[in-house]
Amino acid sequence: MSRHPVSPPPPRSGMSVLRRLGPSAANDWGVSAGQADLVRQAPPPCPVSLPALPKPITLDLARTAFVVVDMQNDFCHPQGWLASLGVDIAPARAPIAPLAALLPALRVAGVPVVWLNWGTRPDRLNLSPALMHVYNGSGEAAGLGDPLPGTGAPVLQAGSWSAQVVDELAPEPGDIRVDKHRMSGLWDTPLDSILRNLGVTTLIFSGVNLDQCVLHSMADANFAGYDTILAEDCAATTNPDYCRQATLLNIRQIFGFTLLSTDLLGALRA
């Protein structure tokens, strides 16, 4: 995927015309049958400055991706898994409106939109008993991969209705989809390889639940060397508000910065 097209460089003196070979404009070579030019053509910086906590930031849109975590039917739909358990899903639906406003502007600006979602195997061979116990403590409820009462869709199984992004936020063809099968989307997924091939160094996170999958994916990305930011009004949790407050405190102290989507949208439009 090419976000910020880069004009091919002129051939070096004495070299034949080379074709660009690579997964993105940020990570490709020049190559012909007789030679290879391994010099990568980095996209030009595209800096924007905006308010954030604990301090204002300037970020490079040419090296930024926006990650949306778990805005799926099972978490956000009235007929999904959490709702079937009696959980109030109103908080999980709160990010829908700000995301719907922000994502088109990000795409226009060439910022990759990454959908990082639960997507377990039908045979559940990528799940441990310890993980399954988190979501089915009695062993008798509808846990990961079990058919959901009412719809019959297997809970958070890749390809099922349960694992689909809610209709209000339907991904675009150019977006990037990555399935995960634990609370962190950096472990045992292709996400890190994809981001490095795109030349991304900064990640803006959003989605649900803020204190679970969003936080753990963000923390692992930070540990892996990415600059990490939270779009605060595009993230939520169905847990008590003190969980949200503690997570915001930790992010601002340890993992980077928080910002508002309205400020980011203003910077994109400017």
Short mmCIF file of C-alpha atoms in Angstrom, two decimals:
data_model
loop_
_atom_site.label_atom_id
_atom_site.label_comp_id
_atom_site.label_asym_id
_atom_site.label_seq_id
_atom_site.Cartn_x
_atom_site.Cartn_y
_atom_site.Cartn_z
CA MET A 1 0.00 0.00 0.00
CA SER A 2 1.41 3.39 -1.00
CA ARG A 3 0.25 6.20 1.27
CA HIS A 4 2.47 9.04 0.09
CA PRO A 5 3.64 8.32 -3.47
CA VAL A 6 7.30 9.04 -4.00
CA SER A 7 8.63 9.77 -7.49
CA PRO A 8 11.15 7.15 -8.59
CA PRO A 9 14.68 8.58 -8.41
CA PRO A 10 16.61 9.05 -11.64
CA PRO A 11 18.99 6.22 -12.49
CA ARG A 12 22.41 6.57 -10.95
CA SER A 13 25.23 7.31 -13.36
CA GLY A 14 26.01 4.21 -15.38
CA MET A 15 22.94 2.31 -14.17
CA SER A 16 20.06 1.05 -16.27
CA VAL A 17 16.44 2.03 -15.56
CA LEU A 18 15.30 0.20 -12.44
CA ARG A 19 11.83 -0.90 -11.41
CA ARG A 20 10.69 -0.29 -7.84
CA LEU A 21 10.20 -3.51 -5.89
CA GLY A 22 8.69 -3.60 -2.40
CA PRO A 23 5.49 -3.65 -0.35
CA SER A 24 5.15 0.15 -0.03
CA ALA A 25 6.67 3.41 -1.17
CA ALA A 26 8.41 3.63 2.20
CA ASN A 27 10.15 0.28 1.77
CA ASP A 28 11.15 -0.55 -1.79
CA TRP A 29 14.26 -1.01 -3.93
CA GLY A 30 15.20 -0.26 -7.49
CA VAL A 31 15.87 -3.49 -9.40
CA SER A 32 16.58 -4.77 -12.89
CA ALA A 33 17.83 -8.07 -14.28
CA GLY A 34 21.44 -6.97 -13.87
CA GLN A 35 21.57 -4.86 -10.73
CA ALA A 36 19.79 -3.63 -7.60
CA ASP A 37 19.79 -0.24 -5.89
CA LEU A 38 18.98 -0.80 -2.20
CA VAL A 39 18.54 2.90 -1.39
CA ARG A 40 15.00 3.39 -0.10
CA GLN A 41 13.13 6.58 -0.97
CA ALA A 42 11.63 7.88 2.29
CA PRO A 43 8.39 9.86 1.98
CA PRO A 44 8.77 13.56 2.80
CA PRO A 45 7.68 14.55 6.33
CA CYS A 46 4.15 15.88 6.81
CA PRO A 47 4.20 17.47 10.28
CA VAL A 48 1.09 18.65 12.14
CA SER A 49 0.99 20.22 15.60
CA LEU A 50 -1.94 19.90 17.98
CA PRO A 51 -2.91 19.99 21.65
CA ALA A 52 -2.35 16.84 23.71
CA LEU A 53 -1.69 15.73 27.27
CA PRO A 54 0.62 15.95 29.11
CA LYS A 55 2.02 18.43 26.53
CA PRO A 56 1.33 19.58 22.95
CA ILE A 57 2.81 17.41 20.22
CA THR A 58 3.95 17.56 16.61
CA LEU A 59 3.59 14.33 14.69
CA ASP A 60 4.55 13.25 11.17
CA LEU A 61 1.49 12.09 9.24
CA ALA A 62 3.79 10.41 6.71
CA ARG A 63 4.91 7.99 9.44
CA THR A 64 1.66 7.66 11.39
CA ALA A 65 -1.05 4.96 11.39
CA PHE A 66 -4.42 5.03 13.16
CA VAL A 67 -5.36 1.81 14.95
CA VAL A 68 -9.00 0.97 15.74
CA VAL A 69 -9.33 -1.84 18.29
CA ASP A 70 -12.34 -4.17 18.63
CA MET A 71 -15.18 -1.96 17.41
CA GLN A 72 -16.99 -5.23 16.64
CA ASN A 73 -20.55 -6.48 16.85
CA ASP A 74 -19.87 -8.63 19.89
CA PHE A 75 -18.76 -5.58 21.87
CA CYS A 76 -20.83 -2.77 20.36
CA HIS A 77 -24.05 -4.20 18.86
CA PRO A 78 -27.30 -4.61 20.84
CA GLN A 79 -27.43 -8.26 19.71
CA GLY A 80 -23.77 -8.94 20.38
CA TRP A 81 -21.98 -10.93 23.03
CA LEU A 82 -21.60 -8.28 25.74
CA ALA A 83 -25.23 -7.21 25.43
CA SER A 84 -26.33 -10.86 25.73
CA LEU A 85 -24.47 -10.99 29.07
CA GLY A 86 -26.40 -8.00 30.36
CA VAL A 87 -23.54 -5.52 29.94
CA ASP A 88 -24.50 -1.91 29.23
CA ILE A 89 -22.89 -1.38 25.83
CA ALA A 90 -23.66 2.35 25.64
CA PRO A 91 -20.05 3.24 26.57
CA ALA A 92 -18.71 0.85 23.90
CA ARG A 93 -20.83 2.63 21.29
CA ALA A 94 -19.66 6.11 22.31
CA PRO A 95 -16.56 6.05 20.03
CA ILE A 96 -18.66 5.33 16.91
CA ALA A 97 -19.65 8.93 16.16
CA PRO A 98 -16.20 10.54 16.60
CA LEU A 99 -14.56 7.71 14.64
CA ALA A 100 -17.09 8.09 11.82
CA ALA A 101 -16.16 11.78 11.60
CA LEU A 102 -12.39 11.27 11.84
CA LEU A 103 -11.64 8.22 9.69
CA PRO A 104 -12.54 9.75 6.29
CA ALA A 105 -10.20 12.69 6.96
CA LEU A 106 -7.38 10.33 7.94
CA ARG A 107 -7.80 8.39 4.70
CA VAL A 108 -7.73 11.60 2.65
CA ALA A 109 -4.51 12.57 4.44
CA GLY A 110 -2.94 9.22 3.52
CA VAL A 111 -2.82 7.91 7.10
CA PRO A 112 -3.39 4.12 7.13
CA VAL A 113 -6.41 2.94 9.10
CA VAL A 114 -5.73 -0.38 10.83
CA TRP A 115 -8.60 -2.49 12.17
CA LEU A 116 -7.14 -4.60 14.97
CA ASN A 117 -9.89 -7.07 15.89
CA TRP A 118 -10.54 -10.29 17.72
CA GLY A 119 -10.62 -13.14 15.19
CA THR A 120 -10.14 -16.57 16.73
CA ARG A 121 -9.77 -19.83 14.82
CA PRO A 122 -12.84 -22.08 14.49
CA ASP A 123 -10.92 -24.90 16.19
CA ARG A 124 -9.74 -22.46 18.93
CA LEU A 125 -6.19 -23.80 18.67
CA ASN A 126 -4.82 -20.26 19.07
CA LEU A 127 -6.50 -19.93 22.49
CA SER A 128 -5.13 -21.07 25.83
CA PRO A 129 -7.30 -22.40 28.68
CA ALA A 130 -6.25 -19.40 30.78
CA LEU A 131 -7.51 -17.00 28.10
CA MET A 132 -10.75 -18.94 27.60
CA HIS A 133 -11.33 -18.86 31.35
CA VAL A 134 -11.28 -15.04 31.34
CA TYR A 135 -14.39 -15.05 29.18
CA ASN A 136 -16.08 -18.18 30.54
CA GLY A 137 -15.22 -18.49 34.20
CA SER A 138 -17.85 -21.16 34.92
CA GLY A 139 -17.20 -23.20 31.79
CA GLU A 140 -20.94 -23.10 31.16
CA ALA A 141 -21.45 -19.70 29.56
CA ALA A 142 -21.03 -18.62 25.94
CA GLY A 143 -17.29 -18.01 25.71
CA LEU A 144 -14.85 -17.49 22.85
CA GLY A 145 -15.96 -19.46 19.82
CA ASP A 146 -19.24 -20.64 21.35
CA PRO A 147 -22.53 -19.93 19.54
CA LEU A 148 -24.18 -16.77 20.77
CA PRO A 149 -27.73 -17.19 22.10
CA GLY A 150 -30.10 -15.47 19.73
CA THR A 151 -27.87 -15.13 16.65
CA GLY A 152 -25.97 -18.44 16.79
CA ALA A 153 -22.84 -16.61 15.61
CA PRO A 154 -19.65 -17.96 17.24
CA VAL A 155 -18.28 -15.42 19.68
CA LEU A 156 -15.43 -13.36 18.13
CA GLN A 157 -14.59 -16.05 15.59
CA ALA A 158 -12.82 -14.81 12.46
CA GLY A 159 -15.28 -14.38 9.59
CA SER A 160 -18.39 -14.50 11.78
CA TRP A 161 -20.99 -11.79 12.27
CA SER A 162 -19.79 -11.50 15.87
CA ALA A 163 -16.29 -10.45 14.78
CA GLN A 164 -17.39 -7.97 12.11
CA VAL A 165 -16.84 -4.26 12.59
CA VAL A 166 -20.13 -2.51 13.36
CA ASP A 167 -21.97 -1.30 10.27
CA GLU A 168 -21.58 2.36 11.22
CA LEU A 169 -17.80 2.03 10.83
CA ALA A 170 -17.58 -0.31 7.85
CA PRO A 171 -13.91 -0.54 6.76
CA GLU A 172 -12.94 0.82 3.35
CA PRO A 173 -11.17 -1.40 0.78
CA GLY A 174 -7.85 0.38 1.32
CA ASP A 175 -7.87 -0.13 5.09
CA ILE A 176 -5.72 -2.77 6.78
CA ARG A 177 -7.26 -5.61 8.79
CA VAL A 178 -5.38 -7.61 11.40
CA ASP A 179 -6.88 -10.41 13.50
CA LYS A 180 -5.67 -10.96 17.06
CA HIS A 181 -6.53 -13.66 19.60
CA ARG A 182 -5.47 -12.09 22.87
CA MET A 183 -5.70 -8.66 24.45
CA SER A 184 -2.47 -7.51 22.81
CA GLY A 185 -2.49 -7.13 19.04
CA LEU A 186 1.32 -7.08 18.83
CA TRP A 187 1.84 -10.71 19.90
CA ASP A 188 1.59 -13.49 17.30
CA THR A 189 0.05 -11.25 14.62
CA PRO A 190 1.46 -9.65 11.44
CA LEU A 191 0.81 -6.13 12.74
CA ASP A 192 4.43 -5.24 13.53
CA SER A 193 5.65 -6.45 10.11
CA ILE A 194 2.91 -4.49 8.33
CA LEU A 195 3.71 -1.27 10.18
CA ARG A 196 7.44 -1.57 9.55
CA ASN A 197 6.87 -2.18 5.85
CA LEU A 198 4.75 0.99 5.78
CA GLY A 199 7.54 2.97 7.43
CA VAL A 200 5.30 3.80 10.39
CA THR A 201 6.83 5.01 13.64
CA THR A 202 3.81 6.63 15.34
CA LEU A 203 0.56 4.90 16.27
CA ILE A 204 -2.68 6.58 17.35
CA PHE A 205 -4.94 4.13 19.17
CA SER A 206 -8.72 4.04 19.60
CA GLY A 207 -11.50 1.55 20.31
CA VAL A 208 -12.63 -0.73 23.15
CA ASN A 209 -12.09 -1.71 25.83
CA LEU A 210 -9.72 1.10 26.74
CA ASP A 211 -8.38 -0.59 29.87
CA GLN A 212 -7.99 -3.99 28.23
CA CYS A 213 -7.21 -4.59 24.55
CA VAL A 214 -6.52 -0.95 23.70
CA LEU A 215 -4.15 -0.46 26.63
CA HIS A 216 -2.30 -3.75 26.21
CA SER A 217 -1.86 -3.30 22.46
CA MET A 218 -0.68 0.25 23.02
CA ALA A 219 1.74 -0.79 25.77
CA ASP A 220 3.28 -3.55 23.67
CA ALA A 221 3.61 -1.19 20.70
CA ASN A 222 5.39 1.27 22.97
CA PHE A 223 7.69 -1.46 24.25
CA ALA A 224 8.44 -2.36 20.61
CA GLY A 225 9.68 1.18 19.97
CA TYR A 226 6.67 2.92 18.43
CA ASP A 227 5.56 6.37 19.55
CA THR A 228 2.07 5.80 20.96
CA ILE A 229 -0.87 8.18 21.29
CA LEU A 230 -4.48 7.66 22.38
CA ALA A 231 -7.43 9.38 20.70
CA GLU A 232 -9.21 9.78 24.02
CA ASP A 233 -12.75 10.47 22.80
CA CYS A 234 -12.49 7.58 20.32
CA ALA A 235 -11.84 5.03 23.08
CA ALA A 236 -14.07 3.71 25.87
CA THR A 237 -14.64 0.91 28.34
CA THR A 238 -17.72 -0.82 29.73
CA ASN A 239 -15.91 -1.13 33.06
CA PRO A 240 -16.32 1.45 35.87
CA ASP A 241 -15.04 4.96 35.19
CA TYR A 242 -12.15 4.59 37.61
CA CYS A 243 -10.70 2.05 35.15
CA ARG A 244 -10.80 4.69 32.43
CA GLN A 245 -9.23 7.33 34.65
CA ALA A 246 -6.42 5.01 35.75
CA THR A 247 -5.72 4.05 32.14
CA LEU A 248 -5.51 7.68 31.02
CA LEU A 249 -3.15 8.42 33.89
CA ASN A 250 -0.89 5.53 32.95
CA ILE A 251 -0.85 6.46 29.27
CA ARG A 252 0.12 10.06 30.00
CA GLN A 253 2.79 9.04 32.49
CA ILE A 254 4.26 5.99 30.75
CA PHE A 255 3.07 5.27 27.21
CA GLY A 256 2.90 8.65 25.51
CA PHE A 257 0.10 11.13 24.98
CA THR A 258 -3.65 11.56 24.73
CA LEU A 259 -5.46 13.84 22.31
CA LEU A 260 -8.99 14.61 21.15
CA SER A 261 -10.24 13.60 17.72
CA THR A 262 -11.64 17.10 17.17
CA ASP A 263 -8.15 18.58 17.54
CA LEU A 264 -6.68 15.97 15.20
CA LEU A 265 -9.48 16.58 12.69
CA GLY A 266 -8.78 20.31 12.81
CA ALA A 267 -5.08 19.70 12.18
CA LEU A 268 -5.86 17.42 9.24
CA ARG A 269 -8.17 19.98 7.66
CA ALA A 270 -5.66 22.76 8.17
#
